[in-house]
Amino acid sequence: MAAPIESLLNEICESEDPIEELKSLRTAVLATPVSGLRQAVSGARLEIIFGLLNTNDKEQIEVCVEILSRVLQALEPIQLAQNYKTALQSGLNHPNDSVKLLALTQMGRVAGHADGVTQMLNSAEILRDVIQCISVERIAVAKEAIAALSKLSNTKAGLDALFRSDLLNKLKDVMLTNDIIRYRVYELIVEVSTVSPVSLGYCANSGLISQMLEELTGDDVLVRATAIEMVTSLAQSQHGRQYLAQQGIIDKISNMIIAAESDPFSSLYLPGLVKFFGSLAIMDSPQQVCEKYPVFLEVVFSMAINLDPTLTPVALDTLGVLGRTVEGKQVLQKTGREKFTSVLKRMSKVAADGATELRVRCLEALAQLLTLPVEQQTDDLLLLTESWFNCLSSQPMLMIRNISTQPFPELHCSALRIFTAIGCQSWAQQLMMDTPGFVEWVMDRSVGTGKEAKDCKFELVGALLSSSSIQEIFGAHNYLKLKTYLNEGPYYVNAVSSVTTEGAD
């Protein structure tokens, strides 16, 4: 294929209006495997294609970008840095966003390569242009610029270039564009900070993290909400959480939750505060976080009970995430036994007759709360999940079963997940056995016709069979049926043969 590509490049070079030749070249490069393309374009005059980007013809730009995207992917990052640095820099400054994206994608490859980084660091002007791309209106362009700079920061030399040179001033200048661009730079700072304590040190010394943290208590509630998202991302690393604790930020966010009660605009940022503590609890310890910051659970319970289209979904998700762990279950029971019983009853009511989306959120949260794998089961924990299940209704099995039969696939599957959650627990197996027609319903393959429904039913059967108590409770006959169901797989179809007899005497 090398000869046709070289030949097409010659034709393009000689043509005054090369759009048809470009389309033929596009076809040729797309039809060539990357391994073959690497040899085909070795030494090829790609500057011809780069040169044709300098036009107002959108179609020509589009075809050139497709060709270059494919061809450059076949080259090693160091080749890009050595041979096409000037062309790629021109791409960073091109008025067409697709050309900027092409250049940034390739810059990202160079930044992720040990030798390529050195080449990039030798050209501060290119790095300034990459930083400038963060301010481009199109988010996809900005994301690629952030990704390239983030890769660059994986090396000490890259950190020095970004935070100990004039490029830091360039970052700060770009931040002045508007609120949106400022938060894109914060996104970069958070990404870099989460890599290592050393990276965090560079970012902290730049002054940009403290600037971001100050925005937590700013007058603009929308900016405040975005700042909370950034801080939550920073808390994903252990060194990030330690830094936030040392700076008193976790205490500050706890106080913000307390103050939110008297703020009429709190619904705009309170979900973010709750998500922050929910994520903190899961990464560190539900017990430690809930004991040190009791207002967190109080607010979650309140948000779950006082139905609000903005707040309640976050509360439900938080309860599910917390209750997924044994420690979280124990904290929920210990910290607010009576309140949590009220929460469960409210969740049950919403699951039965609320808006569909909220019903699904309730059911998914309940499934997580009731999940107790065999290896985690103790007598106390089994009593706990049983008591929670019985809080849902006077006849919880019937309630969940009724939800599962409604003509909404998402409700059907979410209800099945609750049965799956309790399926390996002996008290639930006995309830299933005592519920008329339930065992037959489990093994009826005509219930639930979609792929997701079949998968959910299959998971339920698997959960039942994962318990050593199932054979004794369900009996040998039903146990063998479940085993057969499992062996046949989720999509097994019963073959029905019909025999027609004619001319019977």
Coordinates of C-alpha atoms in Angstrom, one line a residue:
M1 CA 0.0 0.0 0.0
A2 CA 3.1 2.3 0.3
A3 CA 3.2 2.9 -3.4
P4 CA -0.5 4.0 -3.8
I5 CA -0.2 6.3 -0.8
E6 CA 3.0 7.9 -2.1
S7 CA 1.4 8.2 -5.5
L8 CA -1.7 9.9 -4.1
L9 CA 0.4 12.3 -2.2
N10 CA 2.1 13.2 -5.5
E11 CA -1.3 13.7 -7.1
I12 CA -2.4 15.9 -4.2
C13 CA 0.7 18.0 -4.5
E14 CA 0.1 18.7 -8.2
S15 CA -3.6 19.4 -7.9
E16 CA -5.1 22.9 -7.5
D17 CA -8.4 21.5 -6.0
P18 CA -7.3 18.2 -4.4
I19 CA -10.5 17.2 -2.5
E20 CA -11.1 14.1 -4.6
E21 CA -7.5 13.0 -4.3
L22 CA -7.7 13.6 -0.5
K23 CA -10.8 11.4 -0.3
S24 CA -9.0 8.7 -2.2
L25 CA -6.0 9.0 0.2
R26 CA -8.4 8.8 3.1
T27 CA -9.9 5.6 1.8
A28 CA -6.4 4.2 1.3
V29 CA -5.1 5.0 4.8
L30 CA -8.3 3.8 6.5
A31 CA -8.0 0.5 4.5
T32 CA -4.4 -0.1 5.6
P33 CA -3.8 -1.8 9.0
V34 CA -1.8 0.4 11.4
S35 CA 1.2 -1.9 11.2
G36 CA 1.3 -1.6 7.4
L37 CA 0.6 2.1 7.6
R38 CA 3.7 2.7 9.7
Q39 CA 5.9 1.4 6.9
A40 CA 3.8 3.1 4.2
V41 CA 4.1 6.6 5.6
S42 CA 7.7 6.3 6.7
G43 CA 9.3 9.3 5.1
A44 CA 6.1 10.3 3.4
R45 CA 5.6 14.0 2.8
L46 CA 2.9 14.5 5.4
E47 CA 3.7 18.2 5.4
I48 CA 1.6 18.3 2.2
I49 CA -1.5 17.3 4.2
F50 CA -0.7 19.6 7.1
G51 CA -0.4 22.5 4.6
L52 CA -3.8 21.8 3.2
L53 CA -5.3 22.5 6.6
N54 CA -4.7 26.2 5.9
T55 CA -8.0 26.7 4.2
N56 CA -11.6 27.9 4.9
D57 CA -13.0 24.8 3.1
K58 CA -14.5 22.8 6.0
E59 CA -14.8 19.6 4.0
Q60 CA -11.1 19.7 3.0
I61 CA -10.2 20.3 6.7
E62 CA -12.4 17.4 7.8
V63 CA -10.8 15.0 5.3
C64 CA -7.3 16.1 6.1
V65 CA -7.9 15.7 9.9
E66 CA -9.2 12.1 9.3
I67 CA -6.1 11.3 7.2
L68 CA -3.7 12.7 9.7
S69 CA -5.5 11.2 12.7
R70 CA -5.0 7.7 11.2
V71 CA -1.5 8.3 9.9
L72 CA 0.0 10.0 12.9
Q73 CA -1.4 7.2 15.1
A74 CA 1.0 4.8 13.2
L75 CA 4.0 6.9 14.2
E76 CA 5.9 6.6 17.5
P77 CA 5.5 9.6 19.9
I78 CA 9.2 10.5 19.6
Q79 CA 8.8 10.7 15.8
L80 CA 6.0 13.1 16.2
A81 CA 8.0 15.3 18.6
Q82 CA 11.1 15.3 16.3
N83 CA 9.5 15.6 12.9
Y84 CA 6.1 17.3 13.3
K85 CA 6.5 19.6 16.3
T86 CA 6.1 22.8 14.2
A87 CA 3.1 21.4 12.3
L88 CA 1.4 20.3 15.5
Q89 CA 2.0 23.7 17.1
S90 CA 0.3 25.3 14.1
G91 CA -2.6 22.9 14.7
L92 CA -2.9 24.2 18.3
N93 CA -3.5 27.7 16.9
H94 CA -5.8 26.7 14.0
P95 CA -9.3 28.4 14.0
N96 CA -11.0 25.0 13.5
D97 CA -11.6 23.0 16.7
S98 CA -11.2 19.6 15.0
V99 CA -7.6 20.6 14.0
K100 CA -6.9 21.7 17.6
L101 CA -8.3 18.3 18.8
L102 CA -6.0 16.5 16.4
A103 CA -2.9 18.4 17.6
L104 CA -3.8 18.0 21.3
T105 CA -4.4 14.3 21.0
Q106 CA -1.0 13.8 19.4
M107 CA 0.6 16.2 22.0
G108 CA -1.0 13.9 24.7
R109 CA 0.8 10.9 23.2
V110 CA 4.1 12.8 23.2
A111 CA 3.6 13.9 26.8
G112 CA 3.0 10.3 27.8
H113 CA 6.3 9.1 26.3
A114 CA 9.6 9.5 28.3
D115 CA 11.7 10.9 25.4
G116 CA 8.7 12.8 24.0
V117 CA 8.3 14.8 27.3
T118 CA 11.9 16.0 27.0
Q119 CA 11.1 17.3 23.5
M120 CA 8.0 19.1 24.7
L121 CA 9.7 20.7 27.6
N122 CA 12.3 22.2 25.3
S123 CA 9.6 24.2 23.7
A124 CA 7.8 26.5 26.2
E125 CA 5.9 28.2 23.4
I126 CA 4.1 24.9 22.6
L127 CA 3.2 24.4 26.2
R128 CA 1.8 28.0 26.4
D129 CA -0.4 27.1 23.4
V130 CA -1.6 23.9 25.0
I131 CA -2.5 25.9 28.1
Q132 CA -4.3 28.5 26.0
C133 CA -6.5 25.6 24.5
I134 CA -8.0 25.2 28.0
S135 CA -9.9 28.5 27.3
V136 CA -11.4 27.2 24.0
E137 CA -15.2 27.2 24.2
R138 CA -15.6 23.6 23.0
I139 CA -15.2 21.4 26.1
A140 CA -13.7 18.5 24.1
V141 CA -10.7 20.7 23.1
A142 CA -10.2 21.8 26.7
K143 CA -10.4 18.3 28.0
E144 CA -7.6 17.1 25.6
A145 CA -5.5 20.1 26.7
I146 CA -6.0 19.2 30.4
A147 CA -5.2 15.5 29.7
A148 CA -2.0 16.4 27.9
L149 CA -0.8 18.7 30.7
S150 CA -1.8 16.2 33.3
K151 CA 0.4 13.5 31.5
L152 CA 3.2 16.0 31.4
S153 CA 3.0 16.5 35.1
N154 CA 3.7 12.8 35.8
T155 CA 7.4 13.7 35.7
K156 CA 9.4 16.1 37.9
A157 CA 10.6 18.0 34.9
G158 CA 7.0 18.5 33.8
L159 CA 6.0 19.7 37.3
D160 CA 8.9 22.1 37.3
A161 CA 7.9 23.4 33.9
L162 CA 4.3 24.0 34.8
F163 CA 4.7 25.3 38.4
R164 CA 8.2 26.8 38.6
S165 CA 8.4 28.8 35.4
D166 CA 6.5 31.5 33.5
L167 CA 3.9 28.8 32.5
L168 CA 2.3 29.2 35.9
N169 CA 1.6 32.8 35.1
K170 CA 0.1 31.7 31.8
L171 CA -2.2 29.3 33.7
K172 CA -3.3 32.1 36.0
D173 CA -3.9 34.4 33.0
V174 CA -6.1 31.8 31.3
M175 CA -8.1 31.5 34.6
L176 CA -9.1 35.1 34.3
T177 CA -11.2 34.4 31.2
N178 CA -14.3 33.5 33.1
D179 CA -15.7 31.2 35.8
I180 CA -16.0 28.2 33.5
I181 CA -12.3 28.5 32.4
R182 CA -11.1 29.1 35.9
Y183 CA -12.7 25.8 37.0
R184 CA -11.2 24.0 34.0
V185 CA -7.8 25.0 35.4
Y186 CA -8.9 23.8 38.9
E187 CA -9.8 20.5 37.2
L188 CA -6.2 20.2 35.9
I189 CA -4.8 21.2 39.3
V190 CA -6.9 18.5 41.1
E191 CA -5.9 15.9 38.5
V192 CA -2.2 16.6 39.0
S193 CA -2.6 16.8 42.8
T194 CA -4.1 13.3 43.1
V195 CA -1.1 11.6 41.4
S196 CA 1.2 11.8 44.4
P197 CA 2.1 13.8 47.6
V198 CA 4.9 15.5 45.6
S199 CA 2.5 16.6 42.9
L200 CA 0.1 17.9 45.5
G201 CA 3.0 19.9 47.0
Y202 CA 3.7 21.6 43.7
C203 CA 0.1 22.5 43.3
A204 CA -0.3 23.7 46.9
N205 CA 2.8 25.9 46.5
S206 CA 1.4 27.5 43.4
G207 CA -1.4 29.0 45.5
L208 CA -4.1 27.6 43.2
I209 CA -5.4 25.0 45.6
S210 CA -5.9 27.5 48.4
Q211 CA -7.6 29.8 45.9
M212 CA -10.0 27.0 44.9
L213 CA -10.7 26.2 48.6
E214 CA -11.6 29.8 49.3
E215 CA -14.4 29.5 46.7
L216 CA -16.2 27.0 48.9
T217 CA -17.6 29.9 50.9
G218 CA -18.0 32.4 48.1
D219 CA -21.2 34.4 47.5
D220 CA -22.1 32.7 44.2
V221 CA -23.8 29.4 45.2
L222 CA -23.3 27.9 41.7
V223 CA -19.5 28.5 42.0
R224 CA -19.7 27.1 45.5
A225 CA -21.3 23.9 44.2
T226 CA -18.6 23.5 41.6
A227 CA -15.9 24.1 44.2
I228 CA -17.4 21.3 46.3
E229 CA -17.2 18.9 43.3
M230 CA -13.5 19.8 42.9
V231 CA -12.8 19.3 46.6
T232 CA -14.5 15.9 46.4
S233 CA -12.3 14.9 43.5
L234 CA -9.2 16.0 45.5
A235 CA -10.3 13.8 48.4
Q236 CA -10.2 10.7 46.2
S237 CA -6.5 10.2 47.2
Q238 CA -5.3 9.5 50.7
H239 CA -2.8 12.3 50.6
G240 CA -5.5 14.6 49.3
R241 CA -7.7 13.8 52.2
Q242 CA -4.9 14.4 54.6
Y243 CA -4.2 17.8 53.1
L244 CA -7.9 18.8 53.4
A245 CA -7.9 17.7 57.0
Q246 CA -4.8 19.6 57.8
Q247 CA -6.2 22.7 56.1
G248 CA -9.4 22.4 58.2
I249 CA -11.5 22.0 55.0
I250 CA -13.4 18.9 56.2
D251 CA -14.5 20.7 59.4
K252 CA -15.5 23.7 57.2
I253 CA -17.7 21.5 55.0
S254 CA -19.3 20.1 58.1
N255 CA -20.1 23.6 59.2
M256 CA -21.5 24.4 55.7
I257 CA -24.0 21.5 56.1
I258 CA -25.1 23.0 59.5
A259 CA -25.4 26.4 58.0
A260 CA -27.3 25.1 54.9
E261 CA -30.5 24.7 57.0
S262 CA -31.0 28.5 57.1
D263 CA -29.9 29.1 53.5
P264 CA -32.8 29.2 51.0
F265 CA -30.4 28.4 48.1
S266 CA -28.8 25.4 49.9
S267 CA -30.5 22.9 47.5
L268 CA -28.0 24.0 44.9
Y269 CA -24.9 22.9 46.9
L270 CA -26.1 20.6 49.7
P271 CA -26.1 17.5 47.5
G272 CA -22.4 18.1 46.8
L273 CA -21.7 18.4 50.5
V274 CA -23.4 15.1 51.2
K275 CA -21.6 13.4 48.3
F276 CA -18.3 14.7 49.8
F277 CA -18.9 13.0 53.1
G278 CA -20.4 9.9 51.5
S279 CA -17.3 9.4 49.5
L280 CA -15.1 10.2 52.6
A281 CA -17.0 7.6 54.6
I282 CA -16.5 4.9 52.0
M283 CA -12.8 5.6 51.5
D284 CA -11.9 5.9 55.1
S285 CA -14.3 4.6 57.7
P286 CA -18.1 5.0 57.8
Q287 CA -18.0 4.8 61.6
Q288 CA -15.2 7.4 62.1
V289 CA -16.7 9.8 59.6
C290 CA -20.3 9.5 61.0
E291 CA -19.2 9.7 64.6
K292 CA -16.9 12.8 64.0
Y293 CA -19.5 14.5 61.8
P294 CA -22.9 13.5 63.1
V295 CA -24.6 16.3 61.1
F296 CA -23.8 14.3 57.9
L297 CA -26.2 11.4 58.7
E298 CA -28.8 13.7 60.2
V299 CA -29.0 15.6 57.0
V300 CA -29.1 12.4 54.9
F301 CA -32.0 11.0 56.9
S302 CA -33.8 14.3 56.6
M303 CA -33.2 14.5 52.9
A304 CA -34.5 11.0 52.4
I305 CA -37.7 11.6 54.5
N306 CA -38.6 15.1 53.2
L307 CA -39.1 14.3 49.6
D308 CA -37.4 16.8 47.4
P309 CA -36.6 16.1 43.7
T310 CA -33.1 17.6 44.1
L311 CA -32.1 16.3 47.5
T312 CA -33.8 12.9 47.9
P313 CA -32.0 11.1 45.1
V314 CA -28.6 12.0 46.5
A315 CA -29.7 10.9 50.0
L316 CA -30.9 7.5 48.6
D317 CA -27.7 7.0 46.7
T318 CA -25.7 7.9 49.8
L319 CA -27.6 5.5 52.0
G320 CA -27.1 2.7 49.5
V321 CA -23.3 3.3 49.3
L322 CA -23.0 3.5 53.1
G323 CA -25.2 0.4 53.7
R324 CA -23.3 -1.7 51.2
T325 CA -20.6 -2.3 53.7
V326 CA -20.9 -4.2 57.0
E327 CA -19.5 -1.2 58.9
G328 CA -21.9 1.1 57.2
K329 CA -24.9 -1.1 58.1
Q330 CA -23.8 -1.1 61.8
V331 CA -23.4 2.7 61.8
L332 CA -26.8 3.2 60.3
Q333 CA -28.4 1.0 62.9
K334 CA -26.4 2.3 65.8
T335 CA -26.4 6.0 65.0
G336 CA -30.1 6.5 64.2
R337 CA -32.1 3.3 64.9
E338 CA -35.5 5.0 65.2
K339 CA -34.8 7.6 62.5
F340 CA -33.5 5.0 60.2
T341 CA -36.6 2.9 60.7
S342 CA -38.6 5.9 59.5
V343 CA -36.3 6.3 56.6
L344 CA -36.8 2.7 55.5
K345 CA -40.6 3.1 55.8
R346 CA -40.5 6.3 53.7
M347 CA -38.3 4.5 51.1
S348 CA -40.8 1.6 51.0
K349 CA -43.7 4.0 50.3
V350 CA -41.8 5.8 47.6
A351 CA -40.7 2.5 46.0
A352 CA -44.4 1.4 46.0
D353 CA -46.1 4.5 44.6
G354 CA -43.5 7.3 43.8
A355 CA -42.3 8.7 40.5
T356 CA -40.7 5.9 38.4
E357 CA -37.1 7.3 38.6
L358 CA -37.3 7.8 42.3
R359 CA -38.8 4.3 42.8
V360 CA -35.8 2.8 41.0
R361 CA -33.4 4.8 43.2
C362 CA -35.2 3.6 46.3
L363 CA -35.1 0.0 45.2
E364 CA -31.5 0.1 44.2
A365 CA -30.6 1.7 47.6
L366 CA -32.6 -1.0 49.4
A367 CA -30.9 -3.7 47.5
Q368 CA -27.5 -2.4 48.7
L369 CA -28.7 -2.0 52.3
L370 CA -30.0 -5.6 52.4
T371 CA -27.0 -7.2 50.7
L372 CA -25.1 -9.5 53.0
P373 CA -22.8 -12.0 51.2
V374 CA -22.4 -15.4 52.7
E375 CA -18.8 -14.8 53.9
Q376 CA -19.9 -11.7 55.9
Q377 CA -23.0 -13.3 57.6
T378 CA -23.2 -13.5 61.3
D379 CA -26.3 -14.1 63.5
D380 CA -26.5 -10.4 64.5
L381 CA -26.1 -9.1 60.9
L382 CA -28.8 -11.6 59.6
L383 CA -31.1 -10.3 62.3
L384 CA -30.3 -6.8 61.3
T385 CA -31.1 -7.3 57.5
E386 CA -34.2 -9.3 58.4
S387 CA -35.5 -6.5 60.7
W388 CA -34.9 -3.9 58.0
F389 CA -36.7 -6.0 55.4
N390 CA -39.7 -6.4 57.7
C391 CA -39.8 -2.6 58.2
L392 CA -40.7 -2.1 54.6
S393 CA -44.3 -3.4 54.8
S394 CA -46.6 -5.7 56.7
Q395 CA -46.0 -8.1 53.7
P396 CA -42.7 -7.0 52.2
M397 CA -42.3 -10.1 49.9
L398 CA -45.7 -9.4 48.3
M399 CA -44.9 -5.7 48.0
I400 CA -41.6 -6.3 46.1
R401 CA -43.1 -9.0 44.0
N402 CA -45.9 -6.7 43.0
I403 CA -43.4 -4.0 41.9
S404 CA -41.5 -6.6 39.9
T405 CA -44.7 -7.5 37.9
Q406 CA -45.3 -3.9 36.7
P407 CA -44.8 -3.2 33.0
F408 CA -41.6 -1.2 33.5
P409 CA -38.3 -3.0 32.9
E410 CA -36.3 -0.8 35.2
L411 CA -38.7 -1.4 38.1
H412 CA -38.8 -5.2 37.4
C413 CA -35.0 -5.5 37.4
S414 CA -34.6 -3.2 40.5
A415 CA -37.1 -5.3 42.4
L416 CA -35.4 -8.5 41.4
R417 CA -32.1 -7.1 42.7
I418 CA -33.7 -6.8 46.2
F419 CA -34.6 -10.6 46.0
T420 CA -31.0 -11.2 44.9
A421 CA -29.6 -9.2 47.8
I422 CA -31.5 -11.3 50.3
G423 CA -31.4 -14.6 48.3
C424 CA -28.4 -16.0 50.2
Q425 CA -29.8 -15.3 53.6
S426 CA -31.6 -18.1 55.4
W427 CA -34.4 -16.0 56.8
A428 CA -35.2 -14.7 53.3
Q429 CA -35.1 -18.2 51.8
Q430 CA -37.7 -19.3 54.4
L431 CA -39.9 -16.3 53.5
M432 CA -39.6 -17.2 49.8
M433 CA -40.6 -20.8 50.6
D434 CA -43.6 -19.7 52.7
T435 CA -44.8 -17.3 50.0
P436 CA -47.3 -19.2 47.7
G437 CA -46.1 -19.5 44.1
F438 CA -42.8 -17.6 44.7
V439 CA -40.4 -20.5 44.1
E440 CA -42.3 -21.4 40.8
W441 CA -42.1 -17.7 39.8
V442 CA -38.4 -17.6 40.3
M443 CA -37.9 -20.6 37.9
D444 CA -40.5 -19.4 35.4
R445 CA -38.4 -18.2 32.4
S446 CA -41.4 -16.5 30.8
V447 CA -41.2 -13.8 33.5
G448 CA -39.2 -10.9 32.2
T449 CA -38.4 -11.0 28.5
G450 CA -35.5 -8.5 28.0
K451 CA -31.8 -9.4 28.3
E452 CA -31.4 -7.4 31.5
A453 CA -34.4 -9.1 33.1
K454 CA -33.0 -12.5 32.2
D455 CA -29.7 -11.6 33.6
C456 CA -31.2 -10.3 36.9
K457 CA -33.3 -13.5 37.2
F458 CA -30.1 -15.6 36.6
E459 CA -28.3 -13.6 39.3
L460 CA -31.1 -14.3 41.7
V461 CA -30.9 -18.0 41.1
G462 CA -27.1 -17.8 41.6
A463 CA -27.5 -15.9 44.9
L464 CA -29.9 -18.6 46.2
L465 CA -27.5 -21.4 45.3
S466 CA -24.6 -19.6 46.9
S467 CA -26.0 -20.4 50.3
S468 CA -25.5 -23.7 52.0
S469 CA -28.9 -23.5 53.6
I470 CA -30.9 -23.5 50.3
Q471 CA -31.2 -27.2 49.8
E472 CA -32.6 -27.8 53.3
I473 CA -35.1 -24.9 53.1
F474 CA -36.2 -25.3 49.5
G475 CA -36.1 -29.1 49.4
A476 CA -34.2 -31.4 47.1
H477 CA -36.7 -31.2 44.3
N478 CA -36.6 -27.3 44.0
Y479 CA -32.8 -27.3 44.6
L480 CA -32.3 -29.6 41.6
K481 CA -34.5 -27.3 39.5
L482 CA -32.5 -24.3 40.5
K483 CA -29.3 -26.1 39.7
T484 CA -30.7 -27.0 36.2
Y485 CA -31.7 -23.4 35.7
L486 CA -28.2 -22.2 36.5
N487 CA -26.6 -24.8 34.3
E488 CA -28.8 -23.9 31.3
G489 CA -27.8 -20.3 31.6
P490 CA -29.8 -17.1 31.5
Y491 CA -31.1 -17.3 27.9
Y492 CA -32.2 -20.9 27.7
V493 CA -35.5 -21.4 25.8
N494 CA -37.6 -24.4 26.4
A495 CA -38.0 -26.3 23.2
V496 CA -41.7 -27.2 22.6
S497 CA -42.4 -29.8 19.9
S498 CA -45.9 -30.2 18.6
V499 CA -47.1 -33.4 16.9
T500 CA -50.0 -33.3 14.6
T501 CA -51.9 -36.5 14.0
E502 CA -54.0 -36.9 10.9
G503 CA -56.6 -39.4 9.9
A504 CA -57.0 -41.0 13.3
D505 CA -59.3 -43.9 13.3

